[in-house]
Amino acid sequence: MKKVPSSSPDLTNENIKKLKELFPEILTDGEQIDFDKLKTILGEEVEGEKERYSFNWYGKKNAILGAQTPSKGTLRPDKDKSKNFDTTENLYIEGDNLEVLKLLQKSYSNKIKMIYIDPPYNTGKDFVYKDNFRDGVENYLEQTGQTDNEGNKISTNSESNGRYHTDWINMIYPRLKLARNLLADDGVIFISIDDAEQSRLKSICDEIFGEQNFISNFIWYGGRKNDSKYISNSHEYVLMYFKNSEKIKSNNIVWREKKKGLNEIYSKATELYNKHGELEGSKLLKEWFKQNKNNLDIYSNNHYSNVDQSGPYFKADLSWPGGGGPTYEVKHPITNKNVKKPSRGWLFKEERLKELIKQDRIFFGLTEDNVPTLKKYLNETEYQVLISVIYNDNRGSMKRLRKLMNNKSYFDFPKDENVIKRLLNIVPMEKEDIVLDFFSGSATTAHATIQLNAEDGGNRRFIMVQLPELLDEKSEAYKDGYRTICDIGEERIRRAGELVKQELIEKNAKTGMLADDIVDPEQLDIGFKVLKLDKSNIREWNSDFEDLEDNLFAYEDVFVEGRSELDVVYEIMLKNGLELTYNVNQFQHEGKNVYDIAYGNLFVCLADNIDVSVAQIIVEKRNENGTDTSSVVLKDAGFKNDSDKLNVIELLKDSGYPEENILTI
C-alpha cells in the first residue's frame, strides 16, 4: 500500500523520468544520466563551445533550482473568510506565490487558459519577498510575522542595494517558470511592467516561454502625469506570450475582440432609419458620427454611416483588384439603363452579382452614371484584431474602486478592471476556463472575470494568489479594520460580486426576460473559497536522538495538533492532483467521518477503528456515483490491527480498486 506523498511534485525527478523514457540508453550502472552519451544521441542539435548570446545574472542557478525544489507546505481551507464555500468554483489563496505555485503543479498542470499578473515594478519602494529555497514555507511564515513573536520587517528593494535588478530577477524567474507549467497548451500570459524592468522581463520571458511564443508588447496609456522632471511617462507595458504558438496555429484559433460602441450605433441607426428612411437617415447618421468625434468607441466606426433595414453599412468598392475583372452589363433598378462599369472590371461574376442585387446588398446611385457599391454591414464585421496600444485613463478605475470601498482609497494605483476584462475577452475561452493571477493585489482580475461572466453568460473561474502583507498601522485600511492586503482584496471581491449581480438584475428588468442573451443572476458565481498556505498537516519525523522519546509520543497522532480533518482532506486532494474546487461531501458511517470528493473520485477516512465496513460503504458510494476510476486514502494508524488492514485492502481490491489506488497517510 502506497503512502500519500509528503511534498509537492519534485520537478527535477519528473524531468529525469522523461529523459529516461525518451533515451533509456543514457542510464549508467548507477542509474545516473550519462550526459556525454545524451549529447552524442542529440548529434548536431547540441550547442558546442562557441560564443553565443545568453542571458545571465548572479543567482541564476539558484533561481532555476528554486523553481524545482518541492514544497513541504499545504493549503488550508478557511470557511469563515470564504463566500459560498461549498458551491463556488473560484479560489483565493493567501500565501507566498512561489510556494503556492509549487503546490498547484499537480492539480492544475496544463489547465490554466490565461494568466494575468501585475508584479512589483521594482521602483525601490516595492515589497520584495526574500526567497529561501531550502524551506520556503518556514521562511514565508517568518516574513509574514506568523511564527516570530517580534515580527519581521517587510523589506523593500532599495536602489542603494548593490543587486537591485538581480534581486528582482531572482524573485520573478522561478515564479514564471512554474507558471508556464500551469498554462494550457493554447494558454496565454499577460504581464504588466514599466520601464524599470521591462527589458529584463522580456529577456526572462524569451528564455522561459521561448522567443517564438512572444506575441506583443502592449503599450498601456493610462493618462497624462505631471510628476516627472523631464518627460511625462504616461504608459506602462503588457507583455504577451503564448505557451505554444504552434498549437494556436494548428488549431486555427482566431484572436479577435468585439468592437466597442456597437449598441449605441445600432440603436441610433435603427431610430434614424425608422423615422427618415435610407437616404435621409444616412445623412443624419453621418452628422451623428461627427457629433461623437470625441467618443473613440463610436467614431472609429464612422465609415458605417449609411443605413437601411438591415442596419448601418459602408459602401465598399465593387471593382476587381489590379484590373482585368469581368465587364458585363448591369441595369440600374430605376432607370433600367446600363450603369457605369468599374474601370478594373466587376469584383464578382455576373451570376453572383445578380444574387447580391436580389438580396439588396448592392447600392445604386440616383442615376446610372454612378458605379454601384457593395453594402458591407457593421453586424458582419463586429470583431477586429486587437491593436498594440491600449488607451485607458486610470483615474476612472481609481474612482470606481474608491466608490466600491465606501469612498476609501486603499490602493494608490489599482489596475483597471475594464482593461483586464478586455484582455480576457480576446482570449478564445471555453465557458469554464480558469484565469490565474498570482500577484492579485487589489483583486482586479477577479472583479473583471465576474463582470465579463455577467456580460456574456460565461462561467470563467479564477484563482487569485496574494501574499498576506501586513498593513501599516497608520494606514486608512488598518484603521478601518483590515490587517493584510488579502483582507482588502477579499472584501473587494465580495462587494464587486454583489454590485455586478445587482446591475445584472436591473439590466434584465429593463431588457425583459424574453431576450435571447439574458444571463441569469442566480447562476453567476460571485463566491470564492479562501485557502491559506501553511506547513503540512502531517508531522515531520525528527531523527535527532535526544528528541526520540518526544517524537515517539507525538507520533501517536500523525497529524499536527490543531489541524482539522478538512485541512488534511485538502492536502490529500493537492497530493492526488484534484482541483481544489471539487465537491467535498462528508458523511458518517458508524460514527466515523468519510469524505467523498468529486462524486466518488476520491474517498478519505481519517478515523480510528477502520474496518471492512468502512471499505464496504466506500464501494457502495462509488457504485452509486457510477465512477469508473477512484482512489481511497485511509489513516495508517486508524486500523485496529494488521488483520483489519489486510481485510480492508483485499475487499477494496476485490471490488475493482487497483492496489496503487489504495493509499495510507
XYZ file of C-alpha atoms in Angstrom:
665
model
C 0.000 0.000 0.000
C 1.462 3.338 -1.054
C 1.827 6.398 1.168
C 0.451 9.809 0.234
C 3.431 11.944 -0.952
C 4.812 14.303 1.691
C 5.603 17.207 -0.652
C 4.652 18.828 -3.937
C 5.923 17.178 -7.154
C 9.723 17.028 -7.496
C 10.083 18.686 -10.903
C 13.729 17.650 -11.246
C 12.850 13.973 -10.839
C 9.929 14.399 -13.231
C 12.293 15.786 -15.878
C 14.776 12.957 -15.308
C 11.977 10.390 -15.722
C 11.002 11.956 -19.046
C 14.607 11.777 -20.265
C 14.848 8.130 -19.224
C 11.664 7.297 -21.116
C 12.910 9.021 -24.273
C 16.520 7.787 -24.130
C 16.874 4.681 -21.894
C 20.404 4.118 -23.210
C 21.729 7.216 -21.377
C 21.467 5.479 -17.969
C 24.686 4.405 -16.259
C 25.019 1.370 -13.988
C 24.272 3.633 -11.046
C 21.043 4.861 -12.648
C 22.636 8.262 -13.319
C 22.434 10.185 -16.599
C 25.410 9.973 -18.962
C 25.348 13.474 -20.452
C 28.137 12.715 -22.939
C 26.024 9.896 -24.372
C 22.980 12.187 -24.436
C 24.982 14.747 -26.442
C 26.018 12.029 -28.889
C 22.398 10.941 -29.379
C 21.263 14.509 -29.996
C 24.090 14.996 -32.507
C 24.150 18.310 -34.321
C 21.339 19.754 -32.184
C 23.738 20.170 -29.241
C 25.251 23.632 -28.787
C 29.036 23.499 -28.776
C 31.594 25.664 -27.022
C 31.167 28.536 -29.497
C 30.484 32.016 -28.195
C 26.764 32.701 -28.117
C 24.292 35.145 -26.656
C 22.831 34.169 -23.299
C 21.007 35.996 -20.533
C 22.868 35.526 -17.252
C 22.904 37.142 -13.830
C 24.149 36.467 -10.328
C 21.998 33.772 -8.724
C 20.508 32.313 -11.917
C 21.365 28.741 -10.963
C 19.663 29.117 -7.589
C 16.633 30.712 -9.239
C 16.283 27.701 -11.548
C 16.757 25.252 -8.690
C 14.335 27.278 -6.581
C 11.547 26.563 -9.024
C 12.327 22.841 -8.900
C 12.643 22.422 -5.127
C 9.478 20.690 -3.856
C 7.295 22.449 -1.310
C 6.542 20.800 2.021
C 3.579 23.057 2.626
C -0.148 22.723 2.209
C -3.208 24.886 1.628
C -5.698 25.002 4.492
C -9.332 25.956 3.830
C -10.797 28.926 5.703
C -14.586 28.728 5.595
C -15.079 31.878 7.675
C -13.284 34.120 5.162
C -14.823 32.402 2.139
C -18.036 33.238 0.318
C -20.265 30.365 -0.850
C -17.546 27.916 0.204
C -19.420 24.748 -0.765
C -20.598 25.851 -4.217
C -18.107 28.340 -5.657
C -15.617 27.405 -8.381
C -13.284 30.315 -7.541
C -10.208 30.312 -5.297
C -8.456 32.995 -3.262
C -5.153 31.744 -1.848
C -3.254 33.602 0.869
C 0.452 32.854 0.764
C 3.811 33.288 -0.931
C 3.111 32.704 -4.600
C 6.313 30.701 -5.157
C 5.220 28.038 -2.678
C 1.608 28.188 -3.844
C 2.607 27.715 -7.498
C 4.589 24.629 -6.492
C 1.615 23.217 -4.608
C -0.713 23.790 -7.574
C 1.517 21.923 -10.042
C -0.190 18.547 -9.825
C -3.799 19.762 -9.610
C -3.617 22.474 -12.275
C -0.838 21.460 -14.671
C -1.816 22.450 -18.258
C -5.238 23.673 -17.066
C -4.927 27.470 -16.885
C -6.158 29.255 -20.018
C -4.993 32.757 -19.113
C -2.592 34.267 -16.592
C -2.515 37.976 -15.865
C -0.045 39.350 -13.332
C 0.967 42.792 -12.190
C 4.203 42.048 -10.283
C 6.151 44.600 -8.214
C 7.717 47.106 -10.606
C 10.961 47.395 -8.618
C 10.622 51.138 -8.064
C 12.689 50.987 -4.882
C 9.589 51.032 -2.696
C 8.022 47.725 -3.685
C 7.782 44.774 -1.386
C 10.240 42.106 -2.490
C 9.916 38.697 -0.919
C 13.210 37.176 0.185
C 13.040 33.606 -1.048
C 14.623 30.797 0.902
C 14.634 27.786 -1.392
C 15.667 25.409 1.387
C 12.465 25.837 3.413
C 10.074 28.138 1.631
C 7.073 27.678 3.926
C 9.017 28.325 7.133
C 10.579 31.373 5.502
C 7.130 32.606 4.421
C 5.681 32.201 7.914
C 8.594 34.105 9.438
C 8.456 37.005 6.999
C 4.704 37.449 7.369
C 5.009 37.522 11.148
C 3.220 34.225 11.740
C 5.989 32.383 13.601
C 8.115 35.169 15.078
C 6.740 36.893 18.174
C 8.738 40.005 17.392
C 7.656 40.022 13.750
C 9.903 40.550 10.750
C 10.196 43.811 8.939
C 8.847 43.676 5.403
C 11.715 44.504 3.087
C 11.917 46.778 0.094
C 14.394 46.514 -2.735
C 16.211 49.820 -2.403
C 18.169 51.285 -5.325
C 21.142 51.531 -2.988
C 21.167 47.746 -2.862
C 24.114 46.501 -4.917
C 21.996 43.799 -6.536
C 18.957 45.970 -7.228
C 17.999 44.403 -10.565
C 19.412 40.975 -9.731
C 17.199 40.556 -6.667
C 14.116 41.379 -8.725
C 15.084 38.920 -11.475
C 15.738 36.190 -8.910
C 12.281 36.835 -7.479
C 10.315 36.740 -10.746
C 12.202 33.988 -12.634
C 11.192 30.873 -10.649
C 7.596 32.076 -10.400
C 7.265 32.463 -14.164
C 8.949 29.103 -14.713
C 6.362 27.399 -12.502
C 3.527 29.426 -14.024
C 4.379 28.138 -17.504
C 3.722 24.565 -16.343
C 0.196 25.546 -15.321
C -0.707 27.118 -18.671
C -2.753 25.041 -21.099
C -1.052 24.326 -24.433
C -3.226 27.027 -26.010
C -2.882 29.293 -22.972
C -1.578 32.854 -22.774
C 0.125 35.024 -20.176
C -0.075 38.814 -19.855
C 2.423 40.616 -17.598
C 2.206 44.301 -16.670
C 5.506 46.129 -16.189
C 7.078 49.570 -16.533
C 10.411 50.872 -17.833
C 12.384 49.879 -14.722
C 12.421 46.151 -15.542
C 10.709 45.848 -18.937
C 13.857 44.924 -20.874
C 14.946 42.332 -18.320
C 11.443 40.881 -18.068
C 11.379 40.476 -21.857
C 14.682 38.554 -21.721
C 13.376 36.339 -18.901
C 10.160 35.563 -20.777
C 12.034 34.858 -24.021
C 14.044 32.258 -22.124
C 11.133 30.658 -20.244
C 8.380 30.817 -22.877
C 10.561 30.979 -25.993
C 11.067 33.921 -28.359
C 8.810 32.210 -30.895
C 5.922 32.498 -28.435
C 6.262 36.254 -27.926
C 3.143 37.904 -29.355
C 3.131 41.561 -28.361
C 4.403 44.248 -26.034
C 1.259 46.314 -25.468
C 1.550 49.991 -24.625
C -0.994 50.819 -21.925
C -1.578 54.576 -21.967
C -3.115 55.440 -18.621
C -3.450 59.207 -18.777
C -1.049 62.113 -18.570
C 1.110 62.523 -15.454
C 2.827 65.668 -14.229
C 5.184 64.103 -11.705
C 8.307 63.768 -13.868
C 11.238 66.147 -14.226
C 11.647 65.878 -17.977
C 9.000 63.774 -19.732
C 5.556 62.647 -18.622
C 5.857 58.852 -18.644
C 2.183 58.122 -19.125
C 2.338 54.495 -20.181
C 3.149 51.027 -18.952
C 3.685 47.784 -20.841
C 1.858 44.471 -21.003
C 3.977 41.614 -22.337
C 2.002 38.840 -24.022
C 3.247 35.291 -24.626
C 1.578 32.108 -25.805
C 2.661 28.883 -24.182
C 2.724 27.215 -27.597
C 2.089 29.368 -30.652
C 2.230 26.285 -32.907
C -0.743 24.865 -31.009
C -2.686 28.075 -31.652
C -1.860 27.913 -35.377
C -2.593 24.205 -35.817
C -5.984 24.530 -34.109
C -6.876 27.587 -36.230
C -7.680 29.561 -33.083
C -8.714 33.098 -34.035
C -7.916 36.017 -31.741
C -10.327 38.913 -32.077
C -12.050 41.448 -29.855
C -15.554 42.776 -30.272
C -15.730 46.405 -31.330
C -16.916 48.857 -28.718
C -19.834 51.242 -29.061
C -21.888 48.851 -31.202
C -25.073 49.033 -29.153
C -25.137 52.844 -29.325
C -24.534 52.800 -33.096
C -27.201 50.157 -33.761
C -29.722 51.982 -31.608
C -29.164 55.337 -33.331
C -29.090 53.871 -36.851
C -32.357 51.982 -36.290
C -34.012 55.086 -34.868
C -32.981 57.250 -37.849
C -33.948 54.648 -40.459
C -37.380 54.092 -38.924
C -38.066 57.840 -38.840
C -36.449 59.020 -42.087
C -35.762 56.075 -44.403
C -32.476 55.121 -46.094
C -31.311 58.308 -47.842
C -32.249 60.906 -45.222
C -31.441 58.507 -42.371
C -27.933 58.008 -43.790
C -27.352 61.790 -43.964
C -28.394 62.187 -40.330
C -26.260 59.209 -39.278
C -23.184 60.898 -40.809
C -23.952 64.022 -38.759
C -24.361 61.953 -35.601
C -20.929 60.369 -36.092
C -19.380 63.855 -36.470
C -21.002 64.903 -33.206
C -19.299 61.963 -31.492
C -15.720 62.671 -32.629
C -14.518 62.610 -29.033
C -16.007 59.187 -28.408
C -13.430 56.862 -29.973
C -15.586 53.760 -29.493
C -18.260 55.280 -31.728
C -16.214 57.449 -34.098
C -13.788 54.658 -35.018
C -16.754 53.094 -36.888
C -17.812 56.323 -38.651
C -17.385 54.793 -42.131
C -20.528 52.734 -41.399
C -22.518 55.925 -41.928
C -25.216 54.556 -44.243
C -28.281 52.698 -43.014
C -31.055 50.517 -44.425
C -33.449 47.938 -42.997
C -30.520 45.593 -42.222
C -28.571 48.166 -40.218
C -25.589 50.508 -40.677
C -23.208 49.770 -43.551
C -20.415 51.293 -45.598
C -20.136 51.386 -49.384
C -17.316 49.085 -50.470
C -15.609 49.133 -53.867
C -17.071 46.681 -56.406
C -14.075 46.688 -58.759
C -11.645 43.855 -59.415
C -8.329 44.427 -57.564
C -5.466 45.006 -60.011
C -7.722 45.130 -63.066
C -8.871 42.544 -65.571
C -12.201 41.686 -63.932
C -15.468 40.761 -65.739
C -17.072 43.570 -67.806
C -20.722 42.515 -68.271
C -23.638 44.978 -68.319
C -25.723 45.777 -65.222
C -29.098 47.560 -65.357
C -29.986 50.397 -62.979
C -33.102 49.285 -60.993
C -34.900 52.646 -61.510
C -33.796 53.974 -64.938
C -33.331 50.474 -66.428
C -30.224 51.764 -68.213
C -26.768 50.197 -68.072
C -24.800 51.555 -65.135
C -21.251 52.796 -65.325
C -18.782 49.898 -65.055
C -15.762 49.958 -62.751
C -12.583 50.675 -64.749
C -10.920 47.485 -63.420
C -13.950 45.286 -64.063
C -16.525 43.845 -61.651
C -15.453 42.191 -58.395
C -17.882 39.278 -58.906
C -19.001 37.059 -61.739
C -22.365 38.001 -63.256
C -24.444 35.307 -61.501
C -23.048 36.222 -58.085
C -23.721 39.935 -58.594
C -27.327 39.183 -59.606
C -27.768 37.275 -56.318
C -26.416 40.236 -54.338
C -28.785 42.628 -56.139
C -31.744 40.402 -55.176
C -30.521 40.423 -51.552
C -30.391 44.258 -51.594
C -26.632 44.091 -50.974
C -25.789 46.494 -53.838
C -26.192 50.258 -53.522
C -27.134 52.082 -56.751
C -26.826 55.851 -57.100
C -29.747 58.027 -58.181
C -28.775 57.529 -61.824
C -26.871 55.051 -63.969
C -23.894 57.465 -64.052
C -22.675 56.214 -60.680
C -20.711 52.976 -60.239
C -22.673 50.710 -57.821
C -21.088 49.769 -54.496
C -21.291 46.768 -52.154
C -23.079 47.182 -48.817
C -20.823 45.908 -46.017
C -22.774 45.772 -42.774
C -21.377 46.543 -39.352
C -23.068 43.458 -37.885
C -20.929 41.298 -40.217
C -17.648 42.797 -39.008
C -18.192 43.170 -35.263
C -14.814 41.651 -34.387
C -11.382 43.099 -35.036
C -7.717 42.388 -34.375
C -6.592 43.987 -31.121
C -4.106 46.807 -31.660
C -0.976 47.021 -29.522
C -1.855 50.358 -27.911
C -4.441 50.426 -25.127
C -5.898 53.838 -24.304
C -7.434 53.908 -20.854
C -7.441 56.699 -18.283
C -6.583 55.036 -14.961
C -8.347 57.732 -12.973
C -11.674 56.109 -13.809
C -10.714 52.811 -12.173
C -9.468 54.603 -9.052
C -12.778 56.442 -8.730
C -14.813 53.253 -9.199
C -12.764 51.306 -6.656
C -12.957 54.156 -4.169
C -16.743 54.250 -4.533
C -16.957 50.471 -4.149
C -14.957 50.600 -0.897
C -17.092 53.257 0.845
C -15.157 56.165 -0.678
C -11.845 54.938 0.765
C -8.578 54.813 -1.229
C -6.772 51.699 -0.044
C -4.634 51.261 -3.184
C -2.634 54.012 -4.889
C -2.574 52.596 -8.419
C -5.114 49.781 -8.866
C -5.284 48.221 -12.301
C -8.405 48.960 -14.351
C -10.895 46.083 -14.395
C -12.112 47.192 -17.835
C -8.652 46.704 -19.371
C -8.254 43.275 -17.749
C -11.761 42.424 -18.960
C -10.699 43.468 -22.458
C -7.717 41.110 -22.324
C -9.967 38.338 -21.013
C -12.412 38.997 -23.811
C -9.897 38.496 -26.621
C -8.735 35.114 -25.299
C -10.772 32.384 -27.057
C -12.108 30.711 -23.920
C -14.433 27.862 -23.241
C -17.168 28.766 -20.803
C -15.428 27.224 -17.758
C -11.758 28.030 -18.375
C -9.551 29.149 -15.491
C -7.887 32.553 -15.059
C -4.899 32.876 -12.700
C -3.400 35.973 -11.072
C -0.621 35.193 -8.601
C 0.126 38.844 -7.767
C -3.526 39.545 -7.020
C -3.143 42.834 -5.100
C -6.482 44.635 -5.190
C -8.119 41.592 -6.877
C -8.863 43.471 -10.102
C -8.617 40.260 -12.147
C -11.318 38.598 -10.044
C -13.582 41.646 -10.488
C -13.012 41.643 -14.265
C -13.759 37.911 -14.519
C -17.066 38.220 -12.667
C -18.002 41.258 -14.771
C -17.315 39.505 -18.081
C -19.234 36.398 -16.985
C -22.209 38.646 -16.223
C -21.986 40.199 -19.685
C -21.661 37.077 -21.836
C -23.006 34.285 -19.631
C -19.605 32.626 -19.266
C -18.507 30.628 -16.257
C -14.825 31.503 -16.230
C -13.210 30.568 -12.940
C -10.472 32.497 -11.178
C -7.577 31.673 -8.878
C -6.161 34.668 -7.005
C -2.901 34.347 -5.048
C -1.653 37.090 -2.744
C 0.962 37.366 -0.014
C -0.816 38.483 3.196
C 1.419 41.517 3.549
C 0.755 43.286 6.848
C -0.702 46.775 6.586
C 0.864 49.829 8.157
C -0.927 50.542 11.437
C -1.148 54.192 10.418
C -2.887 53.411 7.130
C -6.542 54.159 6.469
C -7.212 50.491 5.731
C -5.791 49.387 9.093
C -7.939 51.924 10.916
C -10.967 50.525 9.076
C -10.299 47.042 10.448
C -8.235 45.437 7.682
C -4.971 43.799 8.713
C -3.490 42.478 5.454
C -3.697 43.186 1.734
C -5.618 39.904 1.454
C -8.345 41.247 3.736
C -8.889 44.175 1.362
C -8.726 42.030 -1.784
C -11.280 39.564 -0.441
C -13.640 42.364 0.579
C -13.281 43.931 -2.869
C -14.387 40.645 -4.478
C -17.372 40.381 -2.113
C -18.533 43.897 -2.921
C -17.771 43.698 -6.638
C -19.689 40.437 -6.941
C -22.777 41.851 -5.263
C -22.568 45.035 -7.351
C -22.251 43.136 -10.641
C -25.135 40.854 -9.689
C -27.380 43.803 -8.776
C -26.518 45.617 -12.006
C -27.369 42.451 -13.936
C -30.757 42.208 -12.207
C -31.506 45.834 -13.110
C -30.356 45.318 -16.706
C -32.581 42.250 -17.079
C -35.550 44.174 -15.713
C -35.094 46.779 -18.452
C -34.349 44.297 -21.236
C -37.067 41.807 -20.375
C -36.693 38.113 -19.656
C -37.519 37.168 -23.271
C -34.185 38.449 -24.590
C -32.048 35.744 -26.232
C -28.818 36.738 -24.490
C -30.254 37.002 -20.981
C -27.862 35.973 -18.163
C -29.434 34.546 -15.018
C -28.085 36.476 -11.987
C -28.597 33.427 -9.774
C -26.231 31.396 -11.966
C -23.459 33.979 -11.624
C -20.651 32.668 -9.391
C -19.697 35.579 -7.120
C -18.193 33.416 -4.388
C -14.632 32.349 -3.612
C -13.004 29.690 -1.474
C -10.182 31.007 0.738
C -7.164 28.760 1.279
C -4.090 29.631 3.341
C -0.519 28.473 2.861
C 0.832 26.652 5.909
C 3.122 23.849 6.953
C 1.979 20.341 6.134
C -0.734 18.846 8.333
C 1.395 15.722 8.633
C 4.096 15.703 11.291
C 7.663 15.608 10.012
C 9.860 12.984 11.665
C 12.777 14.392 13.652
C 15.576 11.831 13.803
C 17.533 13.724 16.490
C 18.249 11.039 19.150
C 17.721 13.442 22.073
C 14.222 14.128 20.763
C 13.408 10.475 20.060
C 11.218 9.865 23.126
C 9.192 13.015 22.479
C 8.835 12.045 18.829
C 7.529 8.578 19.665
C 4.935 10.095 21.985
C 3.959 12.775 19.451
C 3.553 10.215 16.695
C 0.624 8.636 18.485
C -1.204 11.042 16.160
C 0.431 11.661 12.789
C -1.373 14.973 12.271
C -0.217 18.355 13.561
C -2.088 19.496 16.642
C -4.910 21.929 15.921
C -5.488 20.765 12.348
C -8.941 19.649 11.275
C -9.855 16.629 9.172
C -10.887 19.049 6.410
C -7.354 20.521 6.447
C -5.952 17.042 5.843
C -8.557 16.270 3.154
C -7.478 19.326 1.151
C -3.821 18.347 1.475
C -4.691 14.890 0.151
C -6.578 16.495 -2.751
C -3.460 18.512 -3.607
C -1.190 15.475 -3.417
C -3.600 13.462 -5.590
C -3.844 16.177 -8.230
C -7.501 17.089 -7.702
C -8.803 20.599 -8.289
C -9.473 22.392 -5.019
C -12.978 23.445 -6.026
C -14.186 19.870 -6.428
C -17.209 18.956 -4.344
C -16.350 17.558 -0.873
C -19.223 15.593 0.644
C -18.860 14.404 4.232
C -20.985 11.524 5.509
C -20.865 9.364 8.630
C -20.601 5.625 8.968
C -20.809 4.117 12.460
C -19.612 7.398 13.954
C -16.701 7.750 11.535
C -16.365 10.651 9.078
C -15.883 9.598 5.472
C -15.210 12.169 2.740
C -16.422 11.690 -0.818
C -14.518 14.042 -3.152
C -15.677 14.814 -6.690
C -18.596 12.376 -6.605
C -16.623 9.234 -5.960
C -13.290 10.230 -7.494
C -11.574 10.035 -4.099
C -12.645 8.706 -0.689
C -10.850 9.662 2.537
C -11.303 8.270 6.046
C -9.093 9.618 8.849
C -10.943 7.994 11.745
C -9.796 5.363 14.233
C -11.045 1.765 14.252
C -11.243 1.481 10.462
C -12.605 -1.934 9.451
C -14.136 -3.702 6.453
C -17.480 -1.956 6.959
C -15.769 1.326 6.023
C -14.472 -0.284 2.837
C -17.954 -1.649 2.090
C -19.656 1.756 2.414
C -16.958 3.314 0.200
C -17.611 0.723 -2.514
C -21.371 1.327 -2.235
C -20.942 5.098 -2.597
C -18.586 4.650 -5.538
C -21.141 2.464 -7.288
C -23.931 4.966 -6.557
C -21.854 7.686 -8.215
C -21.136 5.448 -11.195
C -17.448 6.320 -11.017
C -15.125 4.230 -13.195
C -11.852 5.252 -11.546
C -11.477 6.036 -7.886
C -8.870 6.240 -5.130
C -9.050 5.621 -1.390
C -6.894 7.213 1.314
C -7.064 5.812 4.847
C -5.323 6.822 8.055
C -2.486 4.326 8.530
C -2.770 4.408 12.323
C -6.552 4.109 12.118
C -6.688 0.318 11.804
C -7.198 -1.750 14.943
C -4.604 -4.256 13.782
C -2.779 -5.582 10.720
C -5.507 -8.138 10.102
C -8.166 -5.431 9.701
C -5.831 -3.502 7.417
C -5.293 -6.515 5.148
C -9.011 -7.307 5.081
C -9.850 -3.727 4.048
C -7.253 -3.801 1.278
C -8.466 -7.171 -0.035
C -12.110 -6.069 -0.052
C -11.245 -2.904 -1.981
C -9.120 -4.851 -4.467
C -11.883 -7.435 -4.956
C -14.260 -4.531 -5.652
C -12.144 -3.279 -8.523
C -9.688 -0.913 -6.841
C -6.141 -1.261 -8.235
C -3.626 -1.599 -5.415
C -1.883 1.615 -6.477
C -5.171 3.484 -5.887
C -5.301 2.445 -2.221
C -3.129 4.754 -0.109
C -2.470 5.460 3.557
C -1.474 8.610 5.370
